[in-house]
Amino acid sequence: MNNKKLKLTLVLSVFSLIFLTIFIIFKFNQSKEEKQIEVNDSQAKVLEIENTKITGISHTKTKTSVTTKIKNKSQNILSNIRINYIELDKNQNKISTKQIPVEVSLKKDEKALITILPQNYTYTIDIIGYSYETKNYDINVNLDENNITVGEISQIENTKEQLDDIIKYDILQIYDLQQLDDKNYKVKIKNNSQKNLGNIILKVAEKNKEDEYVSISKISYNSTLKAKEFSKLILNSQDKENTLEIIGYTYDDIENKSNIDVDFKTNSASIIRN
């Protein structure tokens, strides 16, 4: 009887030791992951916004847009920036809550002009926060409540596969950008790969005299660009004083049934499986 009790005690001890080991490993990994995504306020609040509250908005027969400027104060490149704002009427009653995407990634000290088109009866635009992606994290800054939330991109974008080897996917050569007149340019594109590319879209950023990004255009090439072939595209500027910058492109990899997004600003590529 004593032998049976001893054996039982030993078995229970072994199981307890295994359980304790698993628990310690789990807690260690959990604390390690949590430590990796710790970001303090000063690290997260990296956008300098010229004016977070725009008031006294008047409406005429033609809707009036309002603008503000943002600047990246951090050392990191910020991508997928979104500006969150609310619209208020003259009595400061909330009309709507909206989000506007910034379609260009910003390096340190780069600036962008944000244009918002208010709804009817909007008297005030109040920017209440913003979010962005940097490195492996998606960061949301709530200016209203003065707090931040941090998430891992891998947990947020399950359908989007990030790629480290950009050389493998940056297969469209873009060259010989020439100005035709005050507002029109032409550029050559060449498919350097061995496969046919469909649905090619150039992402063209426009900068004003203050070196601020003011708009992003998406210029489509409406044919399949065969392997090793080249073609030409016409680009347009809104203002003769502005300059154009090609910041990336997307294309369909017909053979692999996927869409590739190449971003020159972040020097990265991503793939979405169709």
Coordinates of C-alpha atoms in Angstrom, one line a residue:
M1 CA 0.0 0.0 0.0
N2 CA 2.8 2.3 0.9
N3 CA 4.5 1.5 -2.5
K4 CA 1.3 2.4 -4.3
K5 CA 1.1 5.7 -2.5
L6 CA 4.7 6.4 -3.2
K7 CA 4.3 5.7 -6.9
L8 CA 1.2 7.9 -7.0
T9 CA 3.0 10.7 -5.3
L10 CA 5.9 10.4 -7.8
V11 CA 3.5 10.4 -10.8
L12 CA 1.7 13.5 -9.5
S13 CA 5.0 15.2 -8.8
V14 CA 6.2 14.5 -12.4
F15 CA 2.9 15.9 -13.8
S16 CA 3.1 18.9 -11.6
L17 CA 6.7 19.6 -12.7
I18 CA 5.7 19.3 -16.4
F19 CA 2.7 21.6 -15.9
L20 CA 4.9 24.1 -14.0
T21 CA 7.5 24.1 -16.8
I22 CA 4.9 24.6 -19.5
F23 CA 3.4 27.4 -17.5
I24 CA 6.7 29.2 -17.0
I25 CA 7.6 28.9 -20.7
F26 CA 4.2 30.3 -21.7
K27 CA 4.4 33.2 -19.3
F28 CA 8.0 33.9 -20.4
N29 CA 7.0 34.0 -24.1
Q30 CA 3.9 36.1 -23.3
S31 CA 5.9 38.6 -21.3
K32 CA 8.5 38.7 -24.1
E33 CA 5.8 39.4 -26.7
E34 CA 4.3 42.1 -24.5
K35 CA 7.7 43.7 -24.0
Q36 CA 8.2 43.8 -27.7
I37 CA 5.1 45.9 -28.3
E38 CA 5.6 48.4 -25.5
V39 CA 5.6 51.9 -26.9
N40 CA 5.5 55.0 -24.8
D41 CA 3.6 58.2 -25.6
S42 CA 6.6 60.1 -26.9
Q43 CA 7.5 57.2 -29.2
A44 CA 4.0 56.8 -30.6
K45 CA 3.0 60.5 -31.0
V46 CA 5.2 61.0 -34.0
L47 CA 2.9 63.1 -36.2
E48 CA 3.1 66.9 -36.0
I49 CA -0.3 68.2 -37.0
E50 CA -0.5 71.9 -38.0
N51 CA -4.1 72.4 -36.9
T52 CA -6.2 69.8 -35.2
K53 CA -9.3 72.0 -35.0
I54 CA -10.6 73.9 -38.1
T55 CA -13.6 76.0 -37.3
G56 CA -15.8 78.6 -38.9
I57 CA -16.3 76.5 -42.0
S58 CA -18.7 78.2 -44.4
H59 CA -20.5 76.7 -47.3
T60 CA -21.4 78.2 -50.6
K61 CA -23.0 76.7 -53.7
T62 CA -19.5 75.1 -54.3
K63 CA -18.4 73.0 -51.4
T64 CA -15.3 74.3 -49.7
S65 CA -12.4 72.0 -48.8
V66 CA -10.3 72.5 -45.7
T67 CA -6.6 71.6 -45.2
T68 CA -4.1 70.8 -42.5
K69 CA -0.5 69.7 -42.7
I70 CA 1.2 66.7 -41.1
K71 CA 4.9 66.0 -40.5
N72 CA 6.7 62.8 -39.5
K73 CA 8.9 63.7 -36.5
S74 CA 10.2 60.1 -35.9
Q75 CA 13.3 58.3 -37.2
N76 CA 11.1 55.6 -38.7
I77 CA 9.2 55.5 -41.9
L78 CA 5.4 55.7 -41.4
S79 CA 3.1 53.9 -43.8
N80 CA -0.7 53.5 -44.1
I81 CA -1.3 56.7 -42.1
R82 CA -5.0 57.4 -41.3
I83 CA -6.3 60.6 -39.8
N84 CA -9.4 60.4 -37.6
Y85 CA -11.7 63.3 -37.3
I86 CA -15.3 64.4 -36.3
E87 CA -17.5 66.9 -37.9
L88 CA -19.5 69.3 -35.7
D89 CA -22.3 71.8 -36.6
K90 CA -22.6 75.4 -35.4
N91 CA -24.0 74.2 -32.1
Q92 CA -21.0 71.8 -31.7
N93 CA -23.3 68.8 -32.2
K94 CA -21.5 65.9 -33.8
I95 CA -22.5 65.2 -37.4
S96 CA -20.2 62.3 -38.2
T97 CA -16.9 60.5 -37.3
K98 CA -14.6 59.8 -40.3
Q99 CA -11.2 58.6 -41.3
I100 CA -9.1 59.9 -44.2
P101 CA -6.2 57.8 -45.5
V102 CA -2.8 59.4 -46.4
E103 CA -1.7 57.5 -49.5
V104 CA 2.0 58.2 -49.2
S105 CA 4.5 56.8 -46.7
L106 CA 6.5 59.5 -44.9
K107 CA 10.2 59.4 -44.0
K108 CA 11.6 61.5 -41.2
D109 CA 10.7 65.2 -41.6
E110 CA 8.6 64.6 -44.7
K111 CA 5.3 66.5 -44.8
A112 CA 1.9 66.0 -46.4
L113 CA -1.0 68.3 -47.0
I114 CA -4.3 66.8 -45.9
T115 CA -7.5 67.9 -47.7
I116 CA -10.9 67.3 -46.1
L117 CA -14.2 68.0 -47.8
P118 CA -16.8 68.8 -45.1
Q119 CA -20.4 67.7 -45.3
N120 CA -23.3 70.1 -45.4
Y121 CA -23.8 72.0 -42.1
T122 CA -20.3 71.1 -40.9
Y123 CA -18.9 74.1 -39.0
T124 CA -15.9 72.5 -37.3
I125 CA -13.5 69.7 -38.2
D126 CA -11.9 68.3 -35.1
I127 CA -9.0 65.8 -35.6
I128 CA -9.3 63.3 -32.7
G129 CA -6.4 61.0 -33.5
Y130 CA -4.4 59.1 -36.1
S131 CA -3.0 55.7 -36.8
Y132 CA -0.1 54.4 -38.8
E133 CA 2.1 51.4 -39.4
T134 CA 5.9 51.3 -38.7
K135 CA 8.2 48.3 -38.6
N136 CA 5.9 45.4 -37.4
Y137 CA 3.3 47.4 -35.6
D138 CA 0.1 49.2 -36.2
I139 CA -0.2 52.1 -33.8
N140 CA -3.3 54.1 -33.0
V141 CA -3.1 57.5 -31.2
N142 CA -6.2 58.8 -29.6
L143 CA -5.7 62.6 -29.1
D144 CA -9.1 63.0 -27.5
E145 CA -8.5 60.5 -24.7
N146 CA -4.7 61.0 -24.7
N147 CA -3.9 57.2 -25.1
I148 CA -2.3 54.8 -27.5
T149 CA -2.9 51.2 -28.6
V150 CA -0.4 49.0 -30.3
G151 CA -1.1 45.9 -32.4
E152 CA 1.1 43.6 -34.4
I153 CA 0.5 43.8 -38.1
S154 CA 0.6 40.0 -38.5
Q155 CA -2.5 39.8 -36.3
I156 CA -4.3 42.7 -38.0
E157 CA -3.7 41.8 -41.7
N158 CA -4.2 38.1 -42.1
T159 CA -4.8 38.4 -45.9
K160 CA -1.6 40.4 -46.6
E161 CA 1.7 38.7 -46.8
Q162 CA 4.7 40.9 -46.1
L163 CA 7.8 40.2 -48.2
D164 CA 11.4 40.8 -47.3
D165 CA 12.9 40.2 -50.7
I166 CA 11.8 43.2 -52.7
I167 CA 14.3 42.5 -55.5
K168 CA 12.3 39.5 -56.4
Y169 CA 9.1 41.5 -56.9
D170 CA 10.4 44.9 -58.0
I171 CA 10.4 43.8 -61.7
L172 CA 9.0 46.9 -63.4
Q173 CA 11.7 49.4 -64.6
I174 CA 10.5 53.0 -64.6
Y175 CA 12.8 55.4 -66.4
D176 CA 13.2 58.4 -68.7
L177 CA 10.7 60.7 -66.9
Q178 CA 10.4 63.8 -69.2
Q179 CA 8.4 67.0 -68.9
L180 CA 6.3 67.7 -72.1
D181 CA 4.9 71.0 -71.0
D182 CA 3.8 72.9 -67.8
K183 CA 1.6 70.1 -66.5
N184 CA 2.3 66.9 -68.6
Y185 CA 5.0 64.4 -68.4
K186 CA 5.8 61.1 -70.1
V187 CA 7.6 58.1 -68.6
K188 CA 8.7 54.7 -69.9
I189 CA 8.0 51.4 -68.2
K190 CA 9.6 48.0 -68.9
N191 CA 8.7 44.6 -67.7
N192 CA 12.1 43.1 -66.7
S193 CA 10.6 39.7 -65.8
Q194 CA 9.9 36.5 -67.7
K195 CA 6.2 36.7 -67.0
N196 CA 3.3 38.8 -68.3
L197 CA 2.1 41.6 -66.0
G198 CA -1.5 42.8 -65.9
N199 CA -3.4 45.7 -64.2
I200 CA -0.2 47.8 -63.8
I201 CA -0.8 51.0 -61.7
L202 CA 1.8 53.6 -61.1
K203 CA 1.5 55.6 -57.8
V204 CA 2.5 59.1 -58.5
A205 CA 3.0 61.7 -55.7
E206 CA 2.8 65.4 -56.3
K207 CA 4.8 67.9 -54.3
N208 CA 4.3 71.7 -54.0
K209 CA 6.9 74.4 -53.6
E210 CA 7.0 73.9 -49.8
D211 CA 8.1 70.3 -50.5
E212 CA 4.8 68.9 -49.1
Y213 CA 3.0 66.0 -50.7
V214 CA -0.3 67.4 -51.9
S215 CA -1.9 64.5 -53.8
I216 CA -1.4 60.9 -55.0
S217 CA -2.5 59.8 -58.5
K218 CA -2.9 56.3 -59.7
I219 CA -2.1 56.0 -63.4
S220 CA -3.3 52.8 -65.0
Y221 CA -1.7 50.9 -67.9
N222 CA -4.7 49.3 -69.4
S223 CA -3.0 46.4 -71.3
T224 CA -1.0 43.4 -70.4
L225 CA 2.7 44.2 -70.5
K226 CA 4.4 41.1 -71.8
A227 CA 7.8 39.8 -70.6
K228 CA 10.7 42.1 -71.6
E229 CA 8.4 44.6 -73.4
F230 CA 8.2 48.3 -72.7
S231 CA 5.6 51.0 -73.1
K232 CA 5.0 54.7 -72.3
L233 CA 2.6 56.5 -69.9
I234 CA 1.4 60.1 -69.7
L235 CA 1.4 61.7 -66.2
N236 CA -0.4 64.9 -65.3
S237 CA 0.4 67.6 -62.7
Q238 CA -2.3 69.7 -61.0
D239 CA 0.0 72.8 -60.9
K240 CA 2.9 73.8 -63.1
E241 CA 4.9 74.7 -59.9
N242 CA 4.5 71.2 -58.5
T243 CA 6.9 68.3 -59.0
L244 CA 6.1 64.7 -59.6
E245 CA 7.6 61.7 -57.8
I246 CA 6.8 58.0 -58.6
I247 CA 6.5 56.3 -55.2
G248 CA 5.6 52.8 -56.2
Y249 CA 3.4 50.6 -58.3
T250 CA 1.1 47.6 -58.2
Y251 CA 0.6 44.8 -60.7
D252 CA -1.1 41.5 -61.1
D253 CA 1.1 38.4 -61.3
I254 CA -1.2 36.6 -63.7
E255 CA 0.8 33.3 -63.4
N256 CA 0.6 33.1 -59.6
K257 CA -2.9 34.7 -59.3
S258 CA -1.7 37.5 -56.9
N259 CA -1.4 41.2 -56.7
I260 CA 1.9 42.8 -55.8
D261 CA 2.3 46.2 -54.2
V262 CA 5.8 47.7 -54.4
D263 CA 6.5 50.8 -52.2
F264 CA 9.6 52.7 -53.0
K265 CA 9.3 54.9 -49.9
T266 CA 9.5 51.9 -47.5
N267 CA 11.6 49.8 -49.9
S268 CA 9.2 46.9 -49.4
A269 CA 6.7 44.8 -51.2
S270 CA 3.5 43.0 -50.2
I271 CA 1.5 40.4 -51.9
I272 CA -2.3 39.7 -51.8
R273 CA -3.4 36.3 -53.0
N274 CA -6.4 36.3 -55.2

